[in-house]
C-alpha atoms as a printed R data frame, in Angstrom:
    type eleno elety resid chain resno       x       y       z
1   ATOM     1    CA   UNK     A     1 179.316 109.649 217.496
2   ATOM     2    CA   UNK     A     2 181.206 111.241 214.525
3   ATOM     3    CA   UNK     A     3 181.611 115.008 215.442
4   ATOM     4    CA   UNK     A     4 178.980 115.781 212.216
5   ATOM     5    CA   UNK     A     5 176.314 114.276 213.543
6   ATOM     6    CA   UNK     A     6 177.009 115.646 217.122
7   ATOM     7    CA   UNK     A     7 176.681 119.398 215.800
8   ATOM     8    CA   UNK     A     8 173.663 118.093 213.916
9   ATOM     9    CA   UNK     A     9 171.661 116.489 216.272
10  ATOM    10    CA   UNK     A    10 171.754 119.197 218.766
11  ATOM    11    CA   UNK     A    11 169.586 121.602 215.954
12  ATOM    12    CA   UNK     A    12 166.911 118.607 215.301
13  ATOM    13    CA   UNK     A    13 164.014 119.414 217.609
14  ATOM    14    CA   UNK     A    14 163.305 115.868 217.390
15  ATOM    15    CA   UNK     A    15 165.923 114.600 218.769
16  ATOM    16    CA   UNK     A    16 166.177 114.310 222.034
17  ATOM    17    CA   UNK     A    17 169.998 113.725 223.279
18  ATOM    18    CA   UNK     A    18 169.654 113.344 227.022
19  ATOM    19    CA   UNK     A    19 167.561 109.872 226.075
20  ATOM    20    CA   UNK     A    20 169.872 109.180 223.729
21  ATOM    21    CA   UNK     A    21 172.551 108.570 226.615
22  ATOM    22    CA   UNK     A    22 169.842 106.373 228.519
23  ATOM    23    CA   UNK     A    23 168.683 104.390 225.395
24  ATOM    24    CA   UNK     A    24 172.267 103.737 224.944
25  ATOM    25    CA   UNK     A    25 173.124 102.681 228.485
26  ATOM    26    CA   UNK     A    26 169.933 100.489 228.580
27  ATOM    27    CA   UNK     A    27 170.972  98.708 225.985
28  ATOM    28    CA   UNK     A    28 174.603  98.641 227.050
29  ATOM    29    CA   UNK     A    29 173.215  96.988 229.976
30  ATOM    30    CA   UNK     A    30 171.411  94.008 228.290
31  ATOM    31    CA   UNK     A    31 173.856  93.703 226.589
32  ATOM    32    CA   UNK     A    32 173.641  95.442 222.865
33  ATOM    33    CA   UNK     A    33 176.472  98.223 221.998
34  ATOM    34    CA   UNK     A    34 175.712 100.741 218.718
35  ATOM    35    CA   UNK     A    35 178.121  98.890 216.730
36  ATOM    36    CA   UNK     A    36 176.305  95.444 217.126
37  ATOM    37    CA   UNK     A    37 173.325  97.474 215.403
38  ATOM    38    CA   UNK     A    38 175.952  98.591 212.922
39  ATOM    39    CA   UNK     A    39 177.131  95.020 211.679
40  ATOM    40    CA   UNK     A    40 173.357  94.230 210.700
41  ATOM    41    CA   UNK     A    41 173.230  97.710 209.015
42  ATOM    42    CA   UNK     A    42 176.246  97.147 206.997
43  ATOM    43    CA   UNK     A    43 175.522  93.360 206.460
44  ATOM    44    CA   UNK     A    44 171.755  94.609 205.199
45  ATOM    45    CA   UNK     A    45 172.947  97.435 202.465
46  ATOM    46    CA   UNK     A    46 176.644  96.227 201.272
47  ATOM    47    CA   UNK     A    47 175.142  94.425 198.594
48  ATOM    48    CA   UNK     A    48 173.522  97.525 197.851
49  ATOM    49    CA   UNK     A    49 175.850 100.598 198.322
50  ATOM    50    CA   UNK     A    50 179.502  99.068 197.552
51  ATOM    51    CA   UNK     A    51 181.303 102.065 199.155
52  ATOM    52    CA   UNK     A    52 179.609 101.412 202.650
53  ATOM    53    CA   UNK     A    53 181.580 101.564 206.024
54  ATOM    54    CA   UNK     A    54 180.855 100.601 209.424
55  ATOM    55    CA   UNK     A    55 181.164 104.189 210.426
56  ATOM    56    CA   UNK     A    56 178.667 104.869 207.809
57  ATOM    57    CA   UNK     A    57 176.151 102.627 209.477
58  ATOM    58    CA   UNK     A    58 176.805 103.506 212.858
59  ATOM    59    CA   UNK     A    59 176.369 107.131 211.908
60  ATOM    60    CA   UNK     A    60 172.779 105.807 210.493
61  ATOM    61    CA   UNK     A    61 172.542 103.896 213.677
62  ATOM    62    CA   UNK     A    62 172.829 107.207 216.256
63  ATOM    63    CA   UNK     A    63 169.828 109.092 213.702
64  ATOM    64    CA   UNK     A    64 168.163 106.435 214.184
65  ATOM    65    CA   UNK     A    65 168.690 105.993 217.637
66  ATOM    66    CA   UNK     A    66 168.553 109.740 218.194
67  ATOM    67    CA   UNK     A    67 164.673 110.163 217.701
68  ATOM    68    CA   UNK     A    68 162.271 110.539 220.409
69  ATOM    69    CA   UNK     A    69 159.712 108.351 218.745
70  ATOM    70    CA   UNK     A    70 162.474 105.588 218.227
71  ATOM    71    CA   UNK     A    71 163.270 106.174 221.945
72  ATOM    72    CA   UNK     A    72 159.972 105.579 223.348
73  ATOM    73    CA   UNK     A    73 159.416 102.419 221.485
74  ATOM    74    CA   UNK     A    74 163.085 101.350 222.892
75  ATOM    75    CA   UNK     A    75 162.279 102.760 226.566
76  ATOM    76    CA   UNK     A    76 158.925 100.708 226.783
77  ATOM    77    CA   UNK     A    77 160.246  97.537 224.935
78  ATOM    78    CA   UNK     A    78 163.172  96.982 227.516
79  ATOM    79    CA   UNK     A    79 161.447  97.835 230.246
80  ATOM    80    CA   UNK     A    80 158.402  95.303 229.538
81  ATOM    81    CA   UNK     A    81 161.286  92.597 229.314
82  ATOM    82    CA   UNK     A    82 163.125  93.429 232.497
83  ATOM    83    CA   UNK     A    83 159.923  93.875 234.208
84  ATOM    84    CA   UNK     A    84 158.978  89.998 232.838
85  ATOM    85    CA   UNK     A    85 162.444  89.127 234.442
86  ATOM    86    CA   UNK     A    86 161.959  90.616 237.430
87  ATOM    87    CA   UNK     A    87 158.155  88.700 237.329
88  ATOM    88    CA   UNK     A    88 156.525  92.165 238.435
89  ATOM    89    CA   UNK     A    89 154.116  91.453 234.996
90  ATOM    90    CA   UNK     A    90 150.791  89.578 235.833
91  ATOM    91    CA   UNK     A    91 149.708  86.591 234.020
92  ATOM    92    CA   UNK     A    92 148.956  85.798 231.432
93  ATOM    93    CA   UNK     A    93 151.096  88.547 230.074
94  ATOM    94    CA   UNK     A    94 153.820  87.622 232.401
95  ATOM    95    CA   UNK     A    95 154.026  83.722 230.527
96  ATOM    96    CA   UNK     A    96 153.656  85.157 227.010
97  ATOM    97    CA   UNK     A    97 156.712  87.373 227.615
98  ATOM    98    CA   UNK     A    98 158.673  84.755 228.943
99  ATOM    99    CA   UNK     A    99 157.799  82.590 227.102
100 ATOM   100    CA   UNK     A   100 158.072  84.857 224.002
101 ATOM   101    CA   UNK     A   101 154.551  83.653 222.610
102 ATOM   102    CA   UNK     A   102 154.762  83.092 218.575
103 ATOM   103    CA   UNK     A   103 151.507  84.828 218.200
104 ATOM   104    CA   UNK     A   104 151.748  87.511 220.795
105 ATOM   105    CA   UNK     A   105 152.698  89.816 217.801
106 ATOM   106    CA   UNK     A   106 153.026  93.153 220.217
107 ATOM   107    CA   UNK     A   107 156.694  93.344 220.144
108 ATOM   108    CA   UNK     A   108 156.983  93.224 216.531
109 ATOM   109    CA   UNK     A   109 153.879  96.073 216.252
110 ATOM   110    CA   UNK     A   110 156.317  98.111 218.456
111 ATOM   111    CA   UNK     A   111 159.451  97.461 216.508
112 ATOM   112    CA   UNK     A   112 157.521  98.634 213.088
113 ATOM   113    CA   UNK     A   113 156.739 102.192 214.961
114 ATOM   114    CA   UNK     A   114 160.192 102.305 214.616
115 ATOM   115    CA   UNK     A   115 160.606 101.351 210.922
116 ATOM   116    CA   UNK     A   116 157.762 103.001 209.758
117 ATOM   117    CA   UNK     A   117 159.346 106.437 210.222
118 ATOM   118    CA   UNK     A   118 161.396 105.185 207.295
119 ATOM   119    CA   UNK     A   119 158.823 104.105 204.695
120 ATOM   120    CA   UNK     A   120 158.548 100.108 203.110
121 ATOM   121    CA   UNK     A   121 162.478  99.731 203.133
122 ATOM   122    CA   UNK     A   122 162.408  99.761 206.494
123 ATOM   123    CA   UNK     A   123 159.536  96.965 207.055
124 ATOM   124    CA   UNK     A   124 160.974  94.821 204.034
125 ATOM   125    CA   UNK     A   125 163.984  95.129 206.064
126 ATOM   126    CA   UNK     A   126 162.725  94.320 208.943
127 ATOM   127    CA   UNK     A   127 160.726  91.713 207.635
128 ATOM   128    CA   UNK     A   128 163.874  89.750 206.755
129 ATOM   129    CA   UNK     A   129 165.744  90.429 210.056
130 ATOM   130    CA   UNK     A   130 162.766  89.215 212.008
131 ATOM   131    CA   UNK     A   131 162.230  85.774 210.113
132 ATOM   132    CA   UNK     A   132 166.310  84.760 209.650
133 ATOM   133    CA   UNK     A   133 167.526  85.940 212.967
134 ATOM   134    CA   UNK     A   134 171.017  86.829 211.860
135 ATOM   135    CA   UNK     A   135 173.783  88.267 213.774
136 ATOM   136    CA   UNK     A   136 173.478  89.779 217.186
137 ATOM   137    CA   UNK     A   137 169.058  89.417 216.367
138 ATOM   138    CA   UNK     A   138 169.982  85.203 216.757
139 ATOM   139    CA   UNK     A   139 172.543  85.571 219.738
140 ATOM   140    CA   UNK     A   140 169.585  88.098 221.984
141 ATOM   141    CA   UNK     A   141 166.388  85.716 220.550
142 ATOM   142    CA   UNK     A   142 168.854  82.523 221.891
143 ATOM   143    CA   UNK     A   143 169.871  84.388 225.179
144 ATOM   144    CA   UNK     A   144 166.024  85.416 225.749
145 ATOM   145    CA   UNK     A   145 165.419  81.665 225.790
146 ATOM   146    CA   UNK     A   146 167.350  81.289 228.692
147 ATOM   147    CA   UNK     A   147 165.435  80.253 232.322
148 ATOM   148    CA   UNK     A   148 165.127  83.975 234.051
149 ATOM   149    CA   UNK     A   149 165.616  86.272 230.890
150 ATOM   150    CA   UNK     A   150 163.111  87.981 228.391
151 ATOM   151    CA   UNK     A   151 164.096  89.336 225.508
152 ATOM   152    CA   UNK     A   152 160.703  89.233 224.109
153 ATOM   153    CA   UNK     A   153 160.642  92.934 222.735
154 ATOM   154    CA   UNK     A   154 164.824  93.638 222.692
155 ATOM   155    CA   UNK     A   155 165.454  91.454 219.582
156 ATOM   156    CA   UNK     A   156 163.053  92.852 217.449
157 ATOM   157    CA   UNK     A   157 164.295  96.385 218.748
158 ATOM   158    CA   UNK     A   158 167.492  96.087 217.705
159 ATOM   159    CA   UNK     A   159 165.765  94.374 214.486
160 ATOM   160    CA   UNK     A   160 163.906  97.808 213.970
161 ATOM   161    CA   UNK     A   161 166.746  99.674 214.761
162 ATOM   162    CA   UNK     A   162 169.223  98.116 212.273
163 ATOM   163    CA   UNK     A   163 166.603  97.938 209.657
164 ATOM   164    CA   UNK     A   164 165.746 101.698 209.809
165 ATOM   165    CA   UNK     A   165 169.408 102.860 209.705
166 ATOM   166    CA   UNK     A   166 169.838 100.620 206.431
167 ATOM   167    CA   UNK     A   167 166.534 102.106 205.194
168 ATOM   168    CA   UNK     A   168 168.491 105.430 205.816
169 ATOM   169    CA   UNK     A   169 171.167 104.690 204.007
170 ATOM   170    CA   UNK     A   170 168.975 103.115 201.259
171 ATOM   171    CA   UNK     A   171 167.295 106.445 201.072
172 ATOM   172    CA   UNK     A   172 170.599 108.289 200.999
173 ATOM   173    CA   UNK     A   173 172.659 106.697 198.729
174 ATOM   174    CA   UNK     A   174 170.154 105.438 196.051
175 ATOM   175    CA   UNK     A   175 170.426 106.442 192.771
């Protein structure tokens, strides 16, 4: 995190920076880093804002990630897909999630809390991510498919997450 934001984030009373170390790890742990979120960012506004870095994005990528209401989406998501893993769901919630049910429609209704804190940008964006699956969105939706894992709620996460720090950005650098 870019020594800027670090000073900043500690002022924003909506940020909370202890769950920004566990949202972080959690995803660490199935297997997303900040910077994957950063790629989509970047690949999402280049068109748009021609003297866009990565550091740029991931700097949009820890606001993002640094607000509570961002967090609790993230913090129920993952753990309604390791709990499906783990088969402590009941059915038929347990087979939707594993199964990641095309009309379920929950996880994406969690992933726009996220987005929505950034206005329409943020659910065009979204939008897009969720229908073409590019990037590290395809590789988690492909790995979810996998006998044992759920990734039911995690792609669309990082979806929201990525499409919110562009809609930052967006918001930042228009002109």
């Amino acid at each position: 995190m870019s020594d800027h934001l670090l000073s900043k984030k500690e002022y924003n009373r909506l940020n909370d920076t202890k769950k920004y170390d566990i949202i972080k790890e959690r995803l660490s742990q199935r297997g997303i880093e900040l910077i994957d979120m950063a790629r989509l960012t970047y690949d999402l506004q280049k068109p748009y804002v021609p003297e866009l870095t990565l550091e740029i994005c991931l700097e949009h990528i820890d606001r993002v990630v640094l607000k509570r209401e961002v967090q609790h989406a993230v913090l129920v998501g993952i753990e309604l897909d390791v709990l499906a893993e783990e088969k402590k769901l009941s059915e038929p919630l347990l087979s939707m999630l594993l199964g990641d049910y095309g009309l379920f429609g929950i996880d994406e209704i969690l992933a726009l809390s996220i987005v929505n804190v950034y206005g329409s940008i943020g659910l065009t964006n979204f939008g897009y991510v969720d229908k073409l699956k590019p990037g590290i969105i395809g590789e988690i939706d492909n790995a979810g498919k996998e006998e044992g894992r759920c990734n039911t709620f995690l792609d669309d996460i990082v979806g929201a997450i990525a499409s919110a720090a562009a809609s930052s950005i967006a918001h930042k650098y228009s002109k």
